Amino acid sequence: MTTAQAPTGFAKQLRYWRTLRRVSQLDLASSADTSQRYLSFLEQGRSHPGRTMVVRLAESLELSLRERNGLLLAAGYAPVFPETDFSTPELAPVREALERILHGHMPYPAICTRANGELLAANSAFDLLTEGAVPGLLGPAMNVYRLALHPDGLAPRVINLPEWGRHITEALRGKALRSPDPTLDALIAELESYLPQANPGPDHLGFAVPLRLRSAAGELRLMSTISSFATATDVTLSEIHLEAFLPADRATAEILRHLAERR
């Protein structure tokens, strides 16, 4: 867990987040159950908020748990939300639950990742997505976004790489706009450097496209869903995502079922 630090820049951070969220002082004050005048004083540094007020403002601005801790630190308070290492005994029940979910999704691929794409766990069907990738992309702290789009990873097998790749990068860009992070910006730039130019035709459906993947058994068409711990009060849990791939047609479902039977 992050320890408390000397108060620095609360007024600046509050203005920054309110501006980024495109919320007026009046609307934010109303949402946080305070007055516009008091909020104006906070943004000018003329008043100092209590801890409860900081939490209410952070909630009203829909900040992530990590960002809420940062706002508390800027105001001179200890963080409210703990950040537990994923490998600790305290999170053993969570790890076991995720393993059961991953196993239950068989014969379809499913993975558990951190928000930046670092792989935490996967079921045995995930080898469908690692086949042919160079060892350097598969080691410890594997990044599934890099694996997906790197020319030495999954990319050569993706039939619709320009469209599907931009589905990934556009989703990450949306996240970066909401929660700016230089590390995420660098990852997005790297991923975009791997993608060929997309030339959407008149029937282009945007970024809601399946992953069309070459395999020895034929073309696979996969859609994915992403789940998270909506009520998490721990930073680590709040940043964990579970992505489950589903067959987009009957032929893909049959191929995946036969592959699972051979494992």
Short mmCIF file of C-alpha atoms in Angstrom, two decimals:
data_model
loop_
_atom_site.label_atom_id
_atom_site.label_comp_id
_atom_site.label_asym_id
_atom_site.label_seq_id
_atom_site.Cartn_x
_atom_site.Cartn_y
_atom_site.Cartn_z
CA MET A 1 0.00 0.00 0.00
CA THR A 2 1.22 3.50 -0.84
CA THR A 3 2.18 5.57 2.21
CA ALA A 4 1.06 9.13 2.89
CA GLN A 5 3.14 11.98 1.53
CA ALA A 6 3.28 15.72 2.10
CA PRO A 7 0.34 17.51 0.45
CA THR A 8 1.25 18.69 -3.03
CA GLY A 9 -0.91 20.12 -5.77
CA PHE A 10 -4.42 19.18 -4.64
CA ALA A 11 -5.96 22.30 -6.19
CA LYS A 12 -4.13 21.67 -9.46
CA GLN A 13 -5.15 18.00 -9.54
CA LEU A 14 -8.77 18.81 -8.79
CA ARG A 15 -8.92 21.32 -11.66
CA TYR A 16 -7.13 18.85 -13.92
CA TRP A 17 -9.57 16.01 -13.31
CA ARG A 18 -12.65 18.22 -13.51
CA THR A 19 -11.46 19.67 -16.82
CA LEU A 20 -10.57 16.23 -18.18
CA ARG A 21 -14.04 14.93 -17.27
CA ARG A 22 -15.61 18.04 -18.84
CA VAL A 23 -17.69 18.73 -15.74
CA SER A 24 -18.62 22.24 -14.65
CA GLN A 25 -17.94 23.44 -11.13
CA LEU A 26 -21.67 23.63 -10.55
CA ASP A 27 -22.30 20.05 -11.66
CA LEU A 28 -19.37 18.66 -9.68
CA ALA A 29 -20.38 20.59 -6.57
CA SER A 30 -23.93 19.28 -6.86
CA SER A 31 -22.73 15.69 -7.34
CA ALA A 32 -20.35 15.92 -4.36
CA ASP A 33 -23.02 17.55 -2.17
CA THR A 34 -21.18 20.82 -1.65
CA SER A 35 -21.42 24.39 -2.94
CA GLN A 36 -19.92 25.81 -6.10
CA ARG A 37 -18.33 28.56 -4.01
CA TYR A 38 -16.52 26.05 -1.78
CA LEU A 39 -15.39 24.04 -4.82
CA SER A 40 -14.05 27.24 -6.37
CA PHE A 41 -12.08 27.94 -3.20
CA LEU A 42 -10.65 24.40 -3.31
CA GLU A 43 -9.50 24.85 -6.91
CA GLN A 44 -7.88 28.17 -6.02
CA GLY A 45 -6.10 26.68 -3.01
CA ARG A 46 -7.98 29.05 -0.68
CA SER A 47 -9.61 26.19 1.24
CA HIS A 48 -8.37 22.75 2.25
CA PRO A 49 -10.77 19.79 2.02
CA GLY A 50 -11.47 17.21 4.67
CA ARG A 51 -10.75 13.59 3.86
CA THR A 52 -14.43 12.78 3.32
CA MET A 53 -14.78 15.63 0.86
CA VAL A 54 -11.79 14.40 -1.14
CA VAL A 55 -13.36 10.94 -1.37
CA ARG A 56 -16.72 12.41 -2.46
CA LEU A 57 -15.05 14.53 -5.13
CA ALA A 58 -13.04 11.55 -6.41
CA GLU A 59 -16.18 9.41 -6.58
CA SER A 60 -18.10 12.16 -8.37
CA LEU A 61 -15.29 12.46 -10.92
CA GLU A 62 -15.42 8.66 -11.42
CA LEU A 63 -11.72 8.27 -10.73
CA SER A 64 -10.20 4.81 -10.56
CA LEU A 65 -9.20 3.55 -7.12
CA ARG A 66 -5.55 4.29 -7.91
CA GLU A 67 -6.47 7.83 -8.96
CA ARG A 68 -8.58 8.32 -5.84
CA ASN A 69 -5.60 7.37 -3.70
CA GLY A 70 -3.51 9.87 -5.65
CA LEU A 71 -6.00 12.66 -4.98
CA LEU A 72 -6.00 11.81 -1.28
CA LEU A 73 -2.20 11.91 -1.20
CA ALA A 74 -2.23 15.30 -2.93
CA ALA A 75 -4.50 16.57 -0.16
CA GLY A 76 -2.19 15.18 2.53
CA TYR A 77 -4.19 12.10 3.53
CA ALA A 78 -3.29 8.43 3.57
CA PRO A 79 -4.87 6.39 0.77
CA VAL A 80 -8.17 4.69 1.50
CA PHE A 81 -7.83 1.80 -0.92
CA PRO A 82 -5.17 -0.89 -0.34
CA GLU A 83 -3.09 -2.38 -3.15
CA THR A 84 -2.48 -6.06 -2.43
CA ASP A 85 0.09 -8.08 -4.34
CA PHE A 86 -1.75 -10.58 -6.53
CA SER A 87 0.45 -13.46 -5.32
CA THR A 88 -0.21 -12.96 -1.59
CA PRO A 89 -2.22 -15.44 0.52
CA GLU A 90 -4.87 -12.75 1.06
CA LEU A 91 -5.88 -12.98 -2.60
CA ALA A 92 -5.77 -16.79 -2.77
CA PRO A 93 -9.62 -17.02 -2.84
CA VAL A 94 -9.66 -14.56 -5.77
CA ARG A 95 -7.02 -16.52 -7.68
CA GLU A 96 -8.93 -19.76 -7.09
CA ALA A 97 -12.19 -18.20 -8.27
CA LEU A 98 -10.54 -16.87 -11.42
CA GLU A 99 -9.00 -20.27 -12.13
CA ARG A 100 -12.44 -21.87 -11.88
CA ILE A 101 -13.88 -19.30 -14.28
CA LEU A 102 -11.04 -19.82 -16.76
CA HIS A 103 -11.42 -23.59 -16.62
CA GLY A 104 -15.19 -23.34 -16.93
CA HIS A 105 -14.83 -21.39 -20.18
CA MET A 106 -13.17 -24.34 -21.90
CA PRO A 107 -12.96 -25.26 -24.77
CA TYR A 108 -12.73 -21.55 -25.60
CA PRO A 109 -9.69 -19.35 -24.78
CA ALA A 110 -9.90 -17.11 -21.72
CA ILE A 111 -7.30 -14.97 -19.98
CA CYS A 112 -6.93 -12.85 -16.86
CA THR A 113 -4.80 -9.69 -17.17
CA ARG A 114 -3.83 -6.50 -15.44
CA ALA A 115 -5.13 -3.26 -16.94
CA ASN A 116 -1.90 -2.75 -18.93
CA GLY A 117 -2.24 -6.16 -20.58
CA GLU A 118 0.13 -8.15 -18.37
CA LEU A 119 -1.01 -11.77 -18.29
CA LEU A 120 -1.89 -13.17 -14.87
CA ALA A 121 -3.55 -16.46 -15.79
CA ALA A 122 -5.02 -18.32 -18.76
CA ASN A 123 -6.78 -21.57 -19.52
CA SER A 124 -5.22 -24.31 -21.67
CA ALA A 125 -7.07 -23.12 -24.78
CA PHE A 126 -4.94 -19.97 -24.70
CA ASP A 127 -2.19 -21.89 -26.53
CA LEU A 128 -4.31 -21.30 -29.63
CA LEU A 129 -3.23 -17.63 -29.40
CA THR A 130 0.43 -18.26 -28.53
CA GLU A 131 1.12 -20.80 -31.29
CA GLY A 132 4.09 -19.70 -33.42
CA ALA A 133 5.04 -16.72 -31.23
CA VAL A 134 8.74 -16.21 -30.48
CA PRO A 135 9.84 -17.07 -26.91
CA GLY A 136 10.67 -13.43 -26.16
CA LEU A 137 6.96 -12.56 -26.27
CA LEU A 138 5.93 -15.44 -24.02
CA GLY A 139 8.18 -15.05 -20.98
CA PRO A 140 7.37 -13.65 -17.53
CA ALA A 141 5.14 -10.57 -17.46
CA MET A 142 3.82 -11.41 -20.93
CA ASN A 143 1.84 -8.53 -22.42
CA VAL A 144 -1.16 -9.87 -24.33
CA TYR A 145 -1.54 -6.69 -26.41
CA ARG A 146 2.04 -6.97 -27.62
CA LEU A 147 1.59 -10.69 -28.25
CA ALA A 148 -1.53 -9.97 -30.30
CA LEU A 149 -0.08 -7.33 -32.61
CA HIS A 150 3.67 -7.99 -32.76
CA PRO A 151 4.88 -9.36 -36.13
CA ASP A 152 6.59 -12.20 -34.24
CA GLY A 153 3.45 -12.95 -32.26
CA LEU A 154 -0.15 -13.61 -33.28
CA ALA A 155 -0.30 -10.94 -36.00
CA PRO A 156 0.85 -13.07 -39.00
CA ARG A 157 -2.10 -15.40 -38.39
CA VAL A 158 -4.71 -12.64 -38.11
CA ILE A 159 -6.59 -12.33 -41.40
CA ASN A 160 -8.19 -8.97 -40.54
CA LEU A 161 -5.20 -7.47 -38.71
CA PRO A 162 -5.75 -3.79 -39.73
CA GLU A 163 -9.34 -3.75 -38.44
CA TRP A 164 -8.90 -6.02 -35.44
CA GLY A 165 -5.64 -4.37 -34.39
CA ARG A 166 -7.25 -0.97 -34.36
CA HIS A 167 -10.07 -2.38 -32.28
CA ILE A 168 -7.39 -2.95 -29.63
CA THR A 169 -5.55 0.35 -30.00
CA GLU A 170 -8.74 2.44 -30.11
CA ALA A 171 -9.96 0.81 -26.89
CA LEU A 172 -6.61 1.60 -25.26
CA ARG A 173 -6.76 5.18 -26.55
CA GLY A 174 -10.17 5.60 -24.95
CA LYS A 175 -8.73 4.40 -21.67
CA ALA A 176 -5.73 6.74 -22.00
CA LEU A 177 -8.03 9.71 -22.60
CA ARG A 178 -9.93 8.93 -19.42
CA SER A 179 -6.91 8.05 -17.29
CA PRO A 180 -3.75 9.57 -18.84
CA ASP A 181 -0.64 7.44 -18.35
CA PRO A 182 2.70 7.95 -20.20
CA THR A 183 3.41 4.22 -20.00
CA LEU A 184 0.12 3.43 -21.71
CA ASP A 185 0.78 6.11 -24.34
CA ALA A 186 4.13 4.47 -25.13
CA LEU A 187 2.49 1.04 -25.43
CA ILE A 188 -0.18 2.41 -27.78
CA ALA A 189 2.48 4.03 -30.00
CA GLU A 190 4.40 0.74 -30.10
CA LEU A 191 1.31 -1.28 -30.99
CA GLU A 192 0.25 1.15 -33.72
CA SER A 193 3.70 0.88 -35.30
CA TYR A 194 2.99 -2.82 -35.95
CA LEU A 195 -0.30 -2.25 -37.77
CA PRO A 196 -0.74 -1.93 -41.54
CA GLN A 197 -2.91 0.83 -42.94
CA ALA A 198 -6.62 0.13 -42.62
CA ASN A 199 -8.81 0.83 -45.65
CA PRO A 200 -12.42 0.34 -44.54
CA GLY A 201 -14.83 -0.27 -47.38
CA PRO A 202 -18.50 0.72 -47.70
CA ASP A 203 -19.54 -2.28 -45.60
CA HIS A 204 -17.11 -1.51 -42.78
CA LEU A 205 -18.82 -1.95 -39.39
CA GLY A 206 -16.39 0.03 -37.27
CA PHE A 207 -14.33 -1.71 -34.60
CA ALA A 208 -16.92 -4.29 -33.49
CA VAL A 209 -15.22 -6.97 -35.54
CA PRO A 210 -14.34 -10.60 -34.78
CA LEU A 211 -10.81 -11.92 -34.62
CA ARG A 212 -10.36 -13.92 -37.83
CA LEU A 213 -7.53 -16.33 -37.14
CA ARG A 214 -5.75 -18.79 -39.41
CA SER A 215 -5.26 -22.26 -37.98
CA ALA A 216 -4.33 -25.71 -39.28
CA ALA A 217 -7.97 -26.71 -38.82
CA GLY A 218 -9.31 -23.75 -40.79
CA GLU A 219 -10.28 -20.14 -40.17
CA LEU A 220 -11.47 -19.32 -36.66
CA ARG A 221 -13.77 -16.41 -35.94
CA LEU A 222 -13.75 -15.25 -32.33
CA MET A 223 -15.55 -12.51 -30.42
CA SER A 224 -14.46 -11.46 -26.94
CA THR A 225 -16.10 -10.18 -23.78
CA ILE A 226 -14.32 -8.37 -20.93
CA SER A 227 -15.34 -8.56 -17.27
CA SER A 228 -13.98 -6.86 -14.16
CA PHE A 229 -14.57 -6.67 -10.40
CA ALA A 230 -17.18 -3.92 -10.39
CA THR A 231 -17.33 -3.64 -6.58
CA ALA A 232 -13.61 -4.01 -5.84
CA THR A 233 -12.19 -1.90 -3.03
CA ASP A 234 -8.60 -3.05 -3.60
CA VAL A 235 -6.54 -1.34 -6.32
CA THR A 236 -5.13 -4.64 -7.59
CA LEU A 237 -8.55 -6.27 -7.98
CA SER A 238 -10.05 -3.17 -9.58
CA GLU A 239 -7.44 -3.33 -12.34
CA ILE A 240 -7.87 -7.04 -13.17
CA HIS A 241 -9.73 -7.90 -16.37
CA LEU A 242 -11.06 -11.26 -17.49
CA GLU A 243 -11.29 -11.60 -21.27
CA ALA A 244 -13.20 -14.56 -22.64
CA PHE A 245 -13.21 -15.47 -26.33
CA LEU A 246 -16.35 -16.96 -27.85
CA PRO A 247 -16.92 -18.60 -31.24
CA ALA A 248 -18.58 -16.22 -33.71
CA ASP A 249 -19.95 -19.09 -35.81
CA ARG A 250 -20.78 -22.79 -35.56
CA ALA A 251 -17.73 -23.90 -37.53
CA THR A 252 -15.39 -22.21 -35.03
CA ALA A 253 -17.21 -23.81 -32.11
CA GLU A 254 -16.76 -27.25 -33.67
CA ILE A 255 -13.06 -26.70 -34.36
CA LEU A 256 -12.39 -25.53 -30.80
CA ARG A 257 -14.30 -28.48 -29.38
CA HIS A 258 -12.23 -30.96 -31.45
CA LEU A 259 -8.97 -29.23 -30.44
CA ALA A 260 -9.91 -29.49 -26.76
CA GLU A 261 -10.65 -33.18 -27.10
CA ARG A 262 -7.15 -33.78 -28.46
CA ARG A 263 -5.43 -32.01 -25.54
#
